[in-house]
mmCIF file of C-alpha atoms in Angstrom:
data_model
loop_
_atom_site.group_PDB
_atom_site.id
_atom_site.type_symbol
_atom_site.label_atom_id
_atom_site.label_comp_id
_atom_site.label_asym_id
_atom_site.label_seq_id
_atom_site.Cartn_x
_atom_site.Cartn_y
_atom_site.Cartn_z
ATOM 1 C CA MET A 1 14.955 -12.842 -8.711
ATOM 2 C CA ILE A 2 17.039 -9.638 -7.935
ATOM 3 C CA ILE A 3 15.455 -8.444 -10.957
ATOM 4 C CA GLY A 4 11.984 -9.159 -9.500
ATOM 5 C CA LEU A 5 12.177 -7.517 -6.221
ATOM 6 C CA PHE A 6 14.288 -4.513 -7.669
ATOM 7 C CA LEU A 7 11.244 -3.871 -9.859
ATOM 8 C CA ILE A 8 8.814 -4.110 -6.600
ATOM 9 C CA VAL A 9 10.858 -1.752 -5.032
ATOM 10 C CA PHE A 10 10.939 0.404 -7.814
ATOM 11 C CA ILE A 11 7.237 1.048 -8.493
ATOM 12 C CA THR A 12 6.391 1.213 -4.397
ATOM 13 C CA GLY A 13 9.222 3.938 -4.557
ATOM 14 C CA ALA A 14 8.019 5.791 -7.855
ATOM 15 C CA ASP A 15 4.534 5.862 -6.662
ATOM 16 C CA SER A 16 5.314 7.244 -2.955
ATOM 17 C CA PHE A 17 8.084 10.189 -4.285
ATOM 18 C CA ILE A 18 6.236 11.287 -7.065
ATOM 19 C CA ILE A 19 3.377 13.290 -4.766
ATOM 20 C CA SER A 20 5.951 15.642 -3.893
ATOM 21 C CA PRO A 21 6.119 17.345 -7.740
ATOM 22 C CA LEU A 22 2.682 16.696 -7.994
ATOM 23 C CA LEU A 23 1.635 18.913 -4.592
ATOM 24 C CA PRO A 24 1.172 21.998 -6.640
ATOM 25 C CA ALA A 25 -0.915 20.414 -9.546
ATOM 26 C CA ILE A 26 -3.109 18.567 -6.575
ATOM 27 C CA ALA A 27 -3.831 21.198 -4.870
ATOM 28 C CA ASN A 28 -4.798 23.676 -7.857
ATOM 29 C CA ASP A 29 -7.350 21.077 -9.205
ATOM 30 C CA PHE A 30 -9.181 20.153 -5.952
ATOM 31 C CA SER A 31 -9.063 24.068 -5.145
ATOM 32 C CA ILE A 32 -7.058 23.369 -1.722
ATOM 33 C CA SER A 33 -3.753 24.712 0.459
ATOM 34 C CA ILE A 34 -0.570 23.016 -0.535
ATOM 35 C CA SER A 35 -0.626 21.637 3.291
ATOM 36 C CA ARG A 36 -3.858 20.067 2.783
ATOM 37 C CA ALA A 37 -2.507 18.309 -0.555
ATOM 38 C CA ALA A 38 0.840 17.026 1.666
ATOM 39 C CA PHE A 39 -1.522 15.628 4.058
ATOM 40 C CA SER A 40 -2.220 12.838 1.336
ATOM 41 C CA ILE A 41 1.420 12.156 2.122
ATOM 42 C CA THR A 42 0.676 11.760 6.100
ATOM 43 C CA ILE A 43 -1.705 9.164 5.385
ATOM 44 C CA TYR A 44 0.322 7.317 3.050
ATOM 45 C CA ALA A 45 3.246 7.216 5.813
ATOM 46 C CA LEU A 46 1.025 6.462 8.433
ATOM 47 C CA CYS A 47 -0.495 3.162 6.670
ATOM 48 C CA TYR A 48 2.815 2.108 6.266
ATOM 49 C CA ALA A 49 4.486 2.853 9.361
ATOM 50 C CA CYS A 50 1.294 1.019 11.077
ATOM 51 C CA GLY A 51 0.923 -1.898 8.985
ATOM 52 C CA SER A 52 4.416 -2.648 8.283
ATOM 53 C CA PRO A 53 5.164 -3.780 11.911
ATOM 54 C CA PHE A 54 2.007 -6.035 12.338
ATOM 55 C CA LEU A 55 2.260 -6.865 8.254
ATOM 56 C CA GLY A 56 5.349 -7.692 8.239
ATOM 57 C CA PRO A 57 5.947 -10.831 10.514
ATOM 58 C CA LEU A 58 3.456 -12.354 8.316
ATOM 59 C CA GLY A 59 6.428 -13.723 6.209
ATOM 60 C CA ASP A 60 7.291 -16.039 9.176
ATOM 61 C CA ARG A 61 4.202 -17.765 8.986
ATOM 62 C CA LEU A 62 2.943 -17.619 5.171
ATOM 63 C CA ASN A 63 4.550 -17.964 1.927
ATOM 64 C CA ARG A 64 6.451 -14.901 1.680
ATOM 65 C CA LYS A 65 5.714 -15.062 -2.447
ATOM 66 C CA ALA A 66 2.027 -15.081 -1.545
ATOM 67 C CA LEU A 67 2.313 -12.027 0.729
ATOM 68 C CA LEU A 68 3.910 -10.256 -2.155
ATOM 69 C CA LYS A 69 1.169 -11.024 -4.418
ATOM 70 C CA VAL A 70 -1.479 -9.454 -2.462
ATOM 71 C CA GLY A 71 0.676 -6.460 -1.390
ATOM 72 C CA ILE A 72 1.335 -5.715 -4.611
ATOM 73 C CA LEU A 73 -2.401 -6.005 -5.732
ATOM 74 C CA VAL A 74 -3.595 -4.412 -2.717
ATOM 75 C CA PHE A 75 -1.046 -1.460 -3.650
ATOM 76 C CA LEU A 76 -1.899 -1.806 -7.620
ATOM 77 C CA VAL A 77 -5.969 -1.417 -6.817
ATOM 78 C CA GLY A 78 -4.862 2.108 -4.515
ATOM 79 C CA SER A 79 -2.637 3.904 -7.376
ATOM 80 C CA PHE A 80 -5.599 3.067 -10.052
ATOM 81 C CA LEU A 81 -8.073 4.373 -7.676
ATOM 82 C CA CYS A 82 -5.733 7.396 -6.707
ATOM 83 C CA ALA A 83 -5.806 8.225 -10.675
ATOM 84 C CA LEU A 84 -9.856 7.804 -10.267
ATOM 85 C CA ALA A 85 -10.122 10.326 -7.285
ATOM 86 C CA ASN A 86 -12.440 13.542 -7.921
ATOM 87 C CA SER A 87 -12.334 14.796 -4.747
ATOM 88 C CA ILE A 88 -9.402 15.349 -1.681
ATOM 89 C CA SER A 89 -11.122 13.106 0.382
ATOM 90 C CA MET A 90 -11.163 10.099 -1.575
ATOM 91 C CA PHE A 91 -7.774 10.787 -2.344
ATOM 92 C CA TYR A 92 -6.873 10.534 0.901
ATOM 93 C CA ILE A 93 -8.517 6.874 1.392
ATOM 94 C CA PHE A 94 -7.179 5.346 -1.965
ATOM 95 C CA ARG A 95 -3.403 6.811 -0.326
ATOM 96 C CA ALA A 96 -4.178 5.171 2.321
ATOM 97 C CA ILE A 97 -4.964 1.606 0.610
ATOM 98 C CA ALA A 98 -1.659 2.309 -1.366
ATOM 99 C CA GLY A 99 0.060 3.030 1.891
ATOM 100 C CA LEU A 100 -1.611 -0.747 3.362
ATOM 101 C CA GLY A 101 -0.564 -2.241 -0.004
ATOM 102 C CA ALA A 102 3.361 -1.175 0.419
ATOM 103 C CA ALA A 103 3.094 -2.221 4.131
ATOM 104 C CA LEU A 104 2.780 -5.838 3.268
ATOM 105 C CA THR A 105 5.064 -5.343 -0.148
ATOM 106 C CA LEU A 106 8.190 -4.074 1.212
ATOM 107 C CA PRO A 107 8.509 -5.897 4.550
ATOM 108 C CA ASN A 108 8.649 -8.750 2.813
ATOM 109 C CA VAL A 109 11.068 -7.999 -0.156
ATOM 110 C CA TRP A 110 13.725 -7.255 2.624
ATOM 111 C CA ALA A 111 13.168 -10.549 4.860
ATOM 112 C CA THR A 112 13.289 -12.297 1.369
ATOM 113 C CA ILE A 113 16.935 -11.105 0.968
ATOM 114 C CA GLY A 114 18.081 -11.965 4.353
ATOM 115 C CA ALA A 115 16.855 -15.367 3.887
ATOM 116 C CA TYR A 116 18.169 -16.034 0.365
ATOM 117 C CA PHE A 117 21.683 -14.062 0.857
ATOM 118 C CA ASN A 118 24.136 -13.777 3.733
ATOM 119 C CA GLY A 119 27.574 -11.920 4.414
ATOM 120 C CA LYS A 120 29.204 -9.417 1.732
ATOM 121 C CA ARG A 121 26.683 -10.600 -0.633
ATOM 122 C CA LEU A 122 24.034 -9.691 1.409
ATOM 123 C CA ASN A 123 24.857 -6.338 1.665
ATOM 124 C CA THR A 124 25.712 -6.214 -2.504
ATOM 125 C CA VAL A 125 21.932 -7.466 -2.650
ATOM 126 C CA MET A 126 20.686 -5.361 -0.309
ATOM 127 C CA GLY A 127 22.305 -2.271 -1.878
ATOM 128 C CA ILE A 128 20.957 -3.185 -5.552
ATOM 129 C CA VAL A 129 17.474 -4.041 -4.846
ATOM 130 C CA MET A 130 17.486 -0.471 -2.525
ATOM 131 C CA SER A 131 18.269 1.402 -5.528
ATOM 132 C CA GLY A 132 15.382 0.667 -7.046
ATOM 133 C CA LEU A 133 14.097 3.426 -4.701
ATOM 134 C CA SER A 134 16.821 6.024 -5.826
ATOM 135 C CA LEU A 135 15.848 4.564 -10.165
ATOM 136 C CA SER A 136 12.221 5.477 -9.006
ATOM 137 C CA ILE A 137 13.012 8.937 -8.196
ATOM 138 C CA ALA A 138 15.511 9.552 -11.235
ATOM 139 C CA VAL A 139 12.993 8.033 -13.823
ATOM 140 C CA GLY A 140 9.920 7.002 -12.559
ATOM 141 C CA VAL A 141 9.197 11.080 -10.845
ATOM 142 C CA PRO A 142 10.102 12.577 -14.495
ATOM 143 C CA ILE A 143 8.311 10.106 -16.438
ATOM 144 C CA GLY A 144 4.922 10.797 -13.884
ATOM 145 C CA THR A 145 5.201 14.371 -14.083
ATOM 146 C CA THR A 146 5.860 14.232 -18.022
ATOM 147 C CA LEU A 147 2.581 12.829 -18.503
ATOM 148 C CA SER A 148 1.163 14.804 -15.784
ATOM 149 C CA GLN A 149 1.744 17.583 -18.037
ATOM 150 C CA ILE A 150 0.443 16.482 -20.964
ATOM 151 C CA SER A 151 -2.589 15.279 -19.486
ATOM 152 C CA ASP A 152 -3.304 15.813 -15.371
ATOM 153 C CA TRP A 153 -1.928 14.818 -12.580
ATOM 154 C CA HIS A 154 -3.931 11.526 -12.396
ATOM 155 C CA MET A 155 -2.373 10.330 -15.339
ATOM 156 C CA ALA A 156 0.684 9.903 -13.273
ATOM 157 C CA PHE A 157 -1.125 7.278 -11.437
ATOM 158 C CA TRP A 158 -2.541 5.558 -14.202
ATOM 159 C CA GLY A 159 1.231 5.329 -15.500
ATOM 160 C CA SER A 160 2.380 3.973 -11.996
ATOM 161 C CA GLY A 161 -0.709 1.107 -12.137
ATOM 162 C CA LEU A 162 0.641 0.302 -15.418
ATOM 163 C CA VAL A 163 3.867 -0.687 -14.557
ATOM 164 C CA THR A 164 2.540 -1.835 -11.221
ATOM 165 C CA LEU A 165 0.883 -4.661 -13.191
ATOM 166 C CA ILE A 166 4.300 -5.069 -15.154
ATOM 167 C CA ALA A 167 5.949 -5.765 -11.596
ATOM 168 C CA PHE A 168 3.375 -8.277 -10.549
ATOM 169 C CA ALA A 169 4.008 -10.257 -13.837
ATOM 170 C CA VAL A 170 7.852 -10.474 -13.315
ATOM 171 C CA LEU A 171 7.370 -11.499 -9.740
ATOM 172 C CA LEU A 172 4.768 -14.155 -10.880
ATOM 173 C CA ILE A 173 7.642 -15.801 -12.835
ATOM 174 C CA VAL A 174 11.040 -14.919 -11.517
ATOM 175 C CA VAL A 175 10.477 -15.416 -7.409
ATOM 176 C CA PRO A 176 10.016 -18.641 -6.273
ATOM 177 C CA SER A 177 7.944 -19.762 -3.863
ATOM 178 C CA MET A 178 9.237 -19.382 -0.392
ATOM 179 C CA PRO A 179 8.542 -22.043 2.745
ATOM 180 C CA ILE A 180 7.135 -20.901 5.432
ATOM 181 C CA VAL A 181 9.995 -20.175 8.330
ATOM 182 C CA ASN A 182 7.485 -21.606 11.278
ATOM 183 C CA THR A 183 4.047 -22.526 11.099
ATOM 184 C CA LYS A 184 3.386 -21.880 15.021
ATOM 185 C CA ARG A 185 0.993 -19.654 16.062
ATOM 186 C CA SER A 186 3.492 -18.261 18.649
ATOM 187 C CA ALA A 187 5.639 -16.953 16.196
ATOM 188 C CA TYR A 188 4.005 -13.947 15.197
ATOM 189 C CA PHE A 189 4.360 -12.623 18.979
ATOM 190 C CA ALA A 190 7.405 -13.612 19.579
ATOM 191 C CA SER A 191 9.186 -11.646 16.693
ATOM 192 C CA PHE A 192 7.665 -8.918 18.805
ATOM 193 C CA LYS A 193 9.033 -10.307 21.841
ATOM 194 C CA GLN A 194 12.808 -10.738 20.031
ATOM 195 C CA LEU A 195 12.812 -7.295 19.047
ATOM 196 C CA ALA A 196 12.273 -5.950 22.695
ATOM 197 C CA LYS A 197 15.171 -8.257 23.841
ATOM 198 C CA ALA A 198 17.692 -6.699 20.947
ATOM 199 C CA PRO A 199 18.343 -2.589 22.229
ATOM 200 C CA LYS A 200 20.819 -2.559 18.829
ATOM 201 C CA ALA A 201 17.971 -2.855 16.523
ATOM 202 C CA ILE A 202 15.992 -0.782 18.843
ATOM 203 C CA TYR A 203 18.280 2.126 18.372
ATOM 204 C CA ALA A 204 18.888 1.398 15.076
ATOM 205 C CA LEU A 205 14.714 1.955 14.626
ATOM 206 C CA LEU A 206 15.235 5.009 16.544
ATOM 207 C CA ILE A 207 17.907 6.436 14.648
ATOM 208 C CA ASN A 208 15.889 5.789 11.364
ATOM 209 C CA PHE A 209 13.430 7.026 12.807
ATOM 210 C CA VAL A 210 14.769 10.699 13.083
ATOM 211 C CA TRP A 211 16.653 10.106 9.834
ATOM 212 C CA MET A 212 13.429 9.876 7.858
ATOM 213 C CA PHE A 213 11.544 12.276 9.699
ATOM 214 C CA GLY A 214 14.456 14.985 8.475
ATOM 215 C CA PHE A 215 14.232 13.328 5.130
ATOM 216 C CA TYR A 216 10.549 13.393 4.548
ATOM 217 C CA SER A 217 10.314 16.797 6.050
ATOM 218 C CA ILE A 218 12.526 17.820 3.053
ATOM 219 C CA TYR A 219 11.253 15.905 0.151
ATOM 220 C CA THR A 220 7.604 16.397 0.843
ATOM 221 C CA PHE A 221 7.872 20.191 0.014
ATOM 222 C CA LEU A 222 10.926 20.117 -2.390
ATOM 223 C CA GLY A 223 8.749 19.805 -5.984
ATOM 224 C CA THR A 224 6.808 22.929 -4.587
ATOM 225 C CA PHE A 225 9.953 24.655 -3.283
ATOM 226 C CA ILE A 226 11.284 24.097 -7.036
ATOM 227 C CA THR A 227 7.993 24.818 -8.261
ATOM 228 C CA GLN A 228 7.373 28.291 -6.966
ATOM 229 C CA THR A 229 11.182 29.431 -6.403
ATOM 230 C CA PHE A 230 12.105 28.713 -9.739
ATOM 231 C CA HIS A 231 8.810 29.196 -11.876
ATOM 232 C CA LEU A 232 8.829 25.674 -13.612
ATOM 233 C CA ASN A 233 5.917 23.378 -14.629
ATOM 234 C CA THR A 234 5.070 20.356 -13.213
ATOM 235 C CA GLY A 235 7.276 18.346 -15.986
ATOM 236 C CA GLN A 236 10.129 20.691 -15.698
ATOM 237 C CA THR A 237 10.364 20.341 -11.753
ATOM 238 C CA GLY A 238 10.139 16.410 -12.350
ATOM 239 C CA TYR A 239 13.405 16.967 -14.385
ATOM 240 C CA VAL A 240 15.421 18.380 -11.640
ATOM 241 C CA PHE A 241 14.579 15.147 -9.909
ATOM 242 C CA ILE A 242 17.079 13.019 -12.230
ATOM 243 C CA ALA A 243 19.829 14.490 -10.906
ATOM 244 C CA TYR A 244 19.276 13.514 -7.398
ATOM 245 C CA GLY A 245 17.506 10.192 -8.563
ATOM 246 C CA LEU A 246 20.669 8.885 -10.413
ATOM 247 C CA SER A 247 23.304 10.233 -7.318
ATOM 248 C CA ASN A 248 21.019 8.010 -5.263
ATOM 249 C CA PHE A 249 21.070 5.141 -7.447
ATOM 250 C CA ALA A 250 24.660 4.899 -7.662
ATOM 251 C CA ALA A 251 25.079 5.291 -4.197
ATOM 252 C CA SER A 252 22.406 2.795 -3.291
ATOM 253 C CA PHE A 253 23.804 0.049 -5.701
ATOM 254 C CA PHE A 254 27.246 0.605 -4.845
ATOM 255 C CA GLY A 255 26.156 1.277 -1.337
ATOM 256 C CA GLY A 256 26.857 -2.117 0.193
ATOM 257 C CA GLU A 257 30.296 -2.342 -0.771
ATOM 258 C CA VAL A 258 30.714 0.974 0.968
ATOM 259 C CA THR A 259 29.147 -0.396 3.888
ATOM 260 C CA THR A 260 31.394 -3.342 3.922
ATOM 261 C CA ARG A 261 34.404 -1.385 3.555
ATOM 262 C CA LEU A 262 33.663 1.494 6.120
ATOM 263 C CA GLY A 263 31.669 -0.447 8.799
ATOM 264 C CA ALA A 264 28.073 0.055 9.519
ATOM 265 C CA LYS A 265 28.465 2.669 11.972
ATOM 266 C CA LYS A 266 31.117 4.816 10.055
ATOM 267 C CA SER A 267 28.779 4.479 7.286
ATOM 268 C CA VAL A 268 25.674 6.001 9.214
ATOM 269 C CA ILE A 269 27.561 8.994 10.819
ATOM 270 C CA LEU A 270 29.446 10.245 7.733
ATOM 271 C CA ASN A 271 26.384 10.292 5.511
ATOM 272 C CA GLY A 272 24.590 11.820 8.301
ATOM 273 C CA LEU A 273 27.037 14.387 8.801
ATOM 274 C CA LEU A 274 26.972 14.802 4.565
ATOM 275 C CA SER A 275 23.269 15.453 4.700
ATOM 276 C CA VAL A 276 23.258 18.216 7.379
ATOM 277 C CA GLY A 277 25.825 20.028 4.878
ATOM 278 C CA PHE A 278 23.355 19.495 2.039
ATOM 279 C CA VAL A 279 20.304 21.121 4.097
ATOM 280 C CA LEU A 280 22.260 24.068 5.147
ATOM 281 C CA GLY A 281 23.951 24.760 2.008
ATOM 282 C CA LEU A 282 20.546 24.272 0.287
ATOM 283 C CA SER A 283 18.880 26.951 2.599
ATOM 284 C CA ILE A 284 21.991 29.041 1.918
ATOM 285 C CA PHE A 285 21.722 28.970 -2.320
ATOM 286 C CA GLN A 286 18.290 28.321 -2.507
ATOM 287 C CA GLN A 287 17.632 31.181 -5.538
ATOM 288 C CA ALA A 288 20.241 29.356 -7.806
ATOM 289 C CA LEU A 289 18.840 26.608 -9.443
ATOM 290 C CA ILE A 290 22.328 25.328 -10.832
ATOM 291 C CA VAL A 291 23.563 25.555 -7.100
ATOM 292 C CA THR A 292 20.287 23.748 -6.417
ATOM 293 C CA ILE A 293 20.807 21.127 -9.337
ATOM 294 C CA LEU A 294 24.639 20.622 -8.068
ATOM 295 C CA PHE A 295 23.598 19.869 -4.606
ATOM 296 C CA PHE A 296 21.277 17.157 -5.504
ATOM 297 C CA GLY A 297 24.138 15.634 -6.911
ATOM 298 C CA ILE A 298 26.363 15.922 -4.456
ATOM 299 C CA ALA A 299 24.560 15.408 -1.517
ATOM 300 C CA SER A 300 21.599 12.714 -2.913
ATOM 301 C CA PRO A 301 24.428 9.543 -2.125
ATOM 302 C CA CYS A 302 23.901 9.884 1.559
ATOM 303 C CA PRO A 303 20.408 8.675 1.707
ATOM 304 C CA GLY A 304 21.199 5.485 -0.164
ATOM 305 C CA ILE A 305 24.579 4.519 1.723
ATOM 306 C CA TRP A 306 22.598 5.580 4.934
ATOM 307 C CA GLY A 307 20.094 3.271 4.014
ATOM 308 C CA ASN A 308 22.398 0.145 3.604
ATOM 309 C CA GLY A 309 24.142 1.276 6.902
ATOM 310 C CA ILE A 310 21.130 1.373 9.241
ATOM 311 C CA ASN A 311 20.052 -2.244 7.310
ATOM 312 C CA ASP A 312 23.371 -3.618 8.668
ATOM 313 C CA LEU A 313 22.962 -2.103 12.251
ATOM 314 C CA TYR A 314 19.608 -3.835 12.363
ATOM 315 C CA ARG A 315 21.743 -7.261 11.907
#
């Protein structure tokens, strides 16, 4: 079951993170600016951000496995359509579809983990499954950029779609059918009322919002920065992300244990401060590729451990 959920997170992460190194190629293909190409990330994120709060609670009233299947299928359709996009307008629409698929899928992954595990084991499993996002950067992004370099950027989304099919097959086999938590119609709205009465969760959400705002502000244009600063092609840029992804993967995989030992609050504060150091260091030593890769390797564990700490704060 953990393997199945890990694969789901891996493929949704790969599809999300691969955009950064592909932005120059997409902008060039559609003869648009980098900023216009980056708007596809905004659209995906908005659909995910707006869809998750409303689609996620459906897991309390409907079978979560069924919701996971629907979510992955919608995500799959969005990925394949992105591979077929021949205009930036169509690409925007197809990224929106993929974002809605992710909005239905990922919240139910975390809810499934919360329903089946508890205590220290919950932190461990959460860390393992979250590490799928990091591994998607270390493995999925380089593979996608390599395919893009061999053919064009569309090939990266064909590859994403094929891996999504594999994840879907694994889901059908290993994730059990989950009982409905609450069949009452009022249960859907009750979840929002419960959140409103939990100040601790609200503060954690606000902290996470600020964190992710900063993280994606940098990550979105990281591929463009590397390509233009060090004059690398799309494939070579993807390889730079390996250092970032592997370090983040290790941190996420073992982050549950770190969070358990340090405590959620200390974990979040420590990794937030380290991330500030990473951003400042990157701005100072931005002309040296080896230093940039070194900063990736040292500072990239922060998001993984941070994520585990934030998830613990929610509870």
